[in-house]
Coordinates of C-alpha atoms in Angstrom, one line a residue:
M1 CA -42.2 12.5 15.0
S2 CA -42.3 14.4 11.7
Q3 CA -42.2 12.7 8.4
L4 CA -38.7 13.9 7.8
D5 CA -37.5 12.6 11.1
S6 CA -39.2 9.3 10.4
A7 CA -37.5 9.1 7.0
V8 CA -34.1 9.9 8.6
K9 CA -34.6 7.1 11.1
Q10 CA -35.5 4.6 8.4
L11 CA -32.4 5.5 6.4
R12 CA -30.2 5.0 9.4
S13 CA -31.8 1.7 10.1
L14 CA -30.8 0.7 6.5
S15 CA -27.2 1.9 7.3
L16 CA -27.6 4.8 4.8
T17 CA -26.1 7.2 7.3
A18 CA -24.7 9.7 4.8
A19 CA -28.1 10.0 3.1
A20 CA -29.8 10.3 6.4
S21 CA -27.4 13.1 7.6
Q22 CA -28.1 15.2 4.5
L23 CA -31.7 14.3 3.8
A24 CA -33.2 17.7 4.9
T25 CA -30.7 19.5 2.7
L26 CA -31.3 17.2 -0.3
V27 CA -35.1 17.5 0.1
A28 CA -34.9 21.3 0.2
K29 CA -32.7 21.4 -2.9
A30 CA -35.0 19.0 -4.7
E31 CA -38.1 21.2 -3.9
A32 CA -36.3 24.4 -4.8
N33 CA -35.2 23.0 -8.2
E34 CA -38.4 21.0 -8.9
I35 CA -36.4 17.8 -9.2
S36 CA -38.4 14.7 -10.2
Y37 CA -38.9 11.8 -7.8
L38 CA -36.4 9.7 -9.8
G39 CA -33.9 12.6 -9.8
F40 CA -34.2 13.0 -6.1
V41 CA -33.6 9.2 -5.5
Q42 CA -30.6 9.4 -7.8
S43 CA -29.1 12.4 -5.9
L44 CA -29.7 10.6 -2.6
A45 CA -28.0 7.4 -3.8
E46 CA -25.1 9.4 -5.3
H47 CA -24.5 11.3 -2.1
E48 CA -24.4 8.0 -0.1
M49 CA -22.0 6.4 -2.6
V50 CA -19.7 9.4 -2.7
Q51 CA -19.5 9.5 1.1
R52 CA -19.0 5.8 1.4
N53 CA -16.1 6.0 -1.0
V54 CA -14.6 8.9 1.0
N55 CA -15.0 6.9 4.2
R56 CA -13.5 3.8 2.6
I57 CA -10.4 5.7 1.4
Q58 CA -9.9 7.3 4.8
R59 CA -10.2 3.9 6.5
H60 CA -7.8 2.3 4.1
F61 CA -5.2 5.1 4.6
K62 CA -5.4 4.5 8.3
Q63 CA -5.0 0.7 7.9
A64 CA -2.0 1.2 5.5
Q65 CA 0.1 2.5 8.4
F66 CA 2.2 4.8 6.2
P67 CA 5.0 6.3 8.4
S68 CA 4.8 9.7 6.6
E69 CA 3.0 11.5 3.8
K70 CA 4.9 11.0 0.6
R71 CA 3.2 11.9 -2.7
L72 CA 4.4 11.1 -6.2
D73 CA 3.9 14.7 -7.2
Q74 CA 6.5 15.7 -4.6
F75 CA 9.2 13.4 -6.0
D76 CA 12.1 15.2 -7.7
Y77 CA 13.2 13.1 -10.7
R78 CA 15.9 15.6 -11.6
H79 CA 18.3 13.9 -9.2
K80 CA 17.6 10.4 -10.3
T81 CA 19.7 9.1 -13.2
T82 CA 18.0 5.7 -13.5
V83 CA 14.3 6.1 -13.0
T84 CA 12.0 8.4 -14.9
K85 CA 8.6 10.0 -14.2
R86 CA 7.2 8.2 -17.3
Q87 CA 8.3 4.8 -15.8
I88 CA 6.6 5.5 -12.5
S89 CA 3.5 7.0 -14.2
G90 CA 3.2 3.9 -16.3
L91 CA 2.6 1.8 -13.1
L92 CA -0.4 3.9 -12.1
D93 CA -2.9 1.9 -14.2
F94 CA -2.2 -0.7 -11.5
S95 CA -2.1 -3.6 -13.9
F96 CA 0.9 -4.8 -11.9
I97 CA -1.5 -5.3 -8.9
D98 CA -4.2 -6.9 -11.1
E99 CA -1.6 -9.3 -12.5
R100 CA 0.0 -10.0 -9.1
Q101 CA 3.3 -8.5 -10.1
N102 CA 5.9 -7.0 -7.7
L103 CA 7.8 -3.7 -7.7
I104 CA 11.4 -3.7 -6.4
F105 CA 13.4 -0.6 -5.8
I106 CA 17.1 -1.1 -5.2
G107 CA 19.6 1.6 -4.3
P108 CA 21.7 3.2 -1.6
P109 CA 20.1 5.2 1.3
G110 CA 18.5 8.5 0.5
V111 CA 17.7 8.2 -3.2
G112 CA 13.9 8.0 -2.7
K113 CA 13.0 4.3 -2.6
T114 CA 10.6 4.7 0.3
H115 CA 9.2 7.8 -1.2
L116 CA 8.3 6.0 -4.4
A117 CA 6.9 3.0 -2.5
I118 CA 4.6 5.1 -0.3
G119 CA 3.6 7.4 -3.2
I120 CA 2.5 4.4 -5.3
G121 CA 0.8 2.9 -2.3
H122 CA -1.1 6.2 -1.8
E123 CA -2.3 6.2 -5.4
A124 CA -3.3 2.6 -5.2
I125 CA -5.6 3.3 -2.2
Q126 CA -7.2 6.1 -4.1
A127 CA -7.8 3.6 -6.9
G128 CA -9.6 1.2 -4.6
Y129 CA -6.9 -1.2 -3.5
K130 CA -5.9 -2.2 0.0
V131 CA -2.3 -1.5 1.0
L132 CA -0.2 -2.2 4.0
F133 CA 3.2 -0.6 4.8
K134 CA 5.8 -2.4 7.0
S135 CA 9.4 -1.8 7.6
A136 CA 11.4 -5.1 7.1
L137 CA 12.5 -5.0 10.8
A138 CA 8.9 -4.5 12.1
L139 CA 7.6 -7.2 9.8
V140 CA 10.2 -9.7 10.8
E141 CA 9.6 -9.0 14.5
E142 CA 5.9 -9.3 14.0
L143 CA 6.2 -12.7 12.2
E144 CA 8.6 -14.0 14.9
L145 CA 6.1 -13.0 17.6
A146 CA 3.3 -14.7 15.8
E147 CA 5.4 -17.8 15.3
M148 CA 6.2 -17.9 19.0
K149 CA 2.5 -17.7 19.8
G150 CA 1.7 -20.5 17.3
E151 CA -0.2 -17.9 15.2
L152 CA 2.1 -17.6 12.2
K153 CA -0.4 -19.1 9.7
K154 CA -3.1 -16.8 11.1
R155 CA -0.9 -13.7 10.6
L156 CA 0.1 -14.8 7.1
T157 CA -3.6 -15.1 6.2
Q158 CA -4.2 -11.6 7.6
L159 CA -1.4 -10.1 5.6
S160 CA -2.7 -11.8 2.4
K161 CA -5.9 -9.9 2.6
Y162 CA -4.1 -6.7 1.4
D163 CA -3.7 -6.2 -2.3
V164 CA -0.3 -4.8 -1.9
L165 CA 2.3 -5.3 0.9
I166 CA 5.1 -2.7 1.0
I167 CA 8.2 -4.1 2.7
D168 CA 10.6 -1.3 3.3
E169 CA 14.4 -1.4 3.9
L170 CA 15.1 -5.1 3.6
G171 CA 18.7 -5.8 4.0
Y172 CA 19.8 -3.2 6.6
L173 CA 19.9 -5.6 9.5
P174 CA 20.9 -9.3 9.8
M175 CA 18.2 -11.9 10.3
S176 CA 18.0 -15.0 12.5
R177 CA 17.5 -18.4 11.0
Q178 CA 13.8 -18.4 12.2
S179 CA 13.3 -14.9 10.8
R180 CA 14.5 -16.0 7.4
Y181 CA 12.2 -19.0 7.5
N182 CA 9.2 -16.8 8.5
L183 CA 9.9 -14.3 5.7
F184 CA 10.1 -17.1 3.2
Q185 CA 6.8 -18.4 4.4
L186 CA 5.3 -14.9 3.9
I187 CA 6.8 -14.4 0.4
N188 CA 5.7 -17.9 -0.6
S189 CA 2.1 -17.3 0.7
L190 CA 1.9 -14.1 -1.4
Y191 CA 3.5 -15.5 -4.5
E192 CA 1.3 -15.0 -7.6
Y193 CA -1.6 -14.1 -5.2
R194 CA -0.8 -10.6 -4.0
S195 CA 1.7 -7.9 -5.0
I196 CA 4.7 -6.8 -3.0
I197 CA 6.5 -3.4 -3.2
L198 CA 10.0 -4.0 -1.9
T199 CA 12.8 -1.5 -1.1
T200 CA 16.3 -2.7 -0.4
N201 CA 19.9 -1.4 -0.4
K202 CA 21.1 -4.8 -1.5
D203 CA 21.3 -6.0 -5.1
F204 CA 20.3 -9.7 -5.6
T205 CA 23.9 -10.9 -5.8
S206 CA 24.3 -9.8 -2.1
W207 CA 21.2 -11.4 -0.8
G208 CA 23.0 -14.7 0.1
E209 CA 25.4 -12.7 2.2
F210 CA 22.6 -10.8 3.9
F211 CA 20.5 -13.9 4.6
H212 CA 23.7 -15.8 5.6
D213 CA 22.1 -18.7 3.7
D214 CA 21.9 -19.1 -0.1
N215 CA 19.4 -21.9 0.4
V216 CA 17.0 -19.4 1.8
A217 CA 18.0 -16.4 -0.4
V218 CA 17.6 -18.2 -3.7
P219 CA 13.9 -19.3 -3.3
I220 CA 13.0 -15.9 -1.9
I221 CA 14.7 -14.1 -4.8
D222 CA 13.1 -16.5 -7.2
R223 CA 9.6 -15.7 -6.0
V224 CA 10.2 -12.0 -5.6
I225 CA 11.7 -11.3 -9.0
H226 CA 9.3 -13.6 -10.9
H227 CA 6.7 -11.3 -12.5
S228 CA 8.4 -8.2 -11.2
H229 CA 9.5 -4.7 -12.2
V230 CA 13.0 -3.9 -10.9
F231 CA 14.2 -0.4 -10.6
M232 CA 17.9 0.4 -9.8
L233 CA 17.9 3.8 -8.3
G234 CA 20.9 6.1 -8.4
G235 CA 21.6 9.8 -8.3
E236 CA 22.1 12.3 -5.5
S237 CA 20.8 11.5 -2.0
Y238 CA 17.7 13.5 -1.1
R239 CA 18.7 13.6 2.5
L240 CA 22.3 14.7 1.8
K241 CA 21.1 17.3 -0.7
Q242 CA 18.7 18.7 1.9
K243 CA 21.4 18.8 4.6
V244 CA 23.8 20.6 2.2
N245 CA 21.1 23.2 1.3
K246 CA 20.5 24.0 5.0
T247 CA 24.1 24.7 5.7

């Protein structure tokens, strides 16, 4: 075994796989440019760190379970009368995550609530945070299944490991009594501990009607809106506009 092969094997045994895969190239570059021993070690460590960061971001994107690729730079603010690019850009220092605050996007279908939620989640992952996207329907079904298996507490613990939980389209379908209770348990477990990005077509005055129980709606609203940024979205529907343009 050559000295290079031996070094590669040793790097892999230390889980420095990125450095190991590029060792021959980095050695050749160091020799060609007469880089010092310290400079070579720095380049080796930098390569490993950069690749680990790339791998981490890719892994977190996969874990986020975004239903589609929505970027903030693709969002058209011209058709929104109640939210501005400056407002959304102001969220991208992610102090709302560090301070365990929530984002709530309220508005009718097609105005870009989900686009903004995914776009902000995308940027949060790039900044080093862990994000999970769930439609309200899928989340409620998931919690109900966990409760039936006696694993609700375990699932709540798993969900609390994410820095941000995106709950999309809350309010489109009615919920059973048990589902309302499970959702309250989730909101309560995340309260002042993790951030939620919530999209809904219901303003808060309609939540009692949606939940069919003000005794559940009020404590959920109380925990969601406390320490939150609320955006009421209006303007022309994206989907309607696109349909009209195609005709």
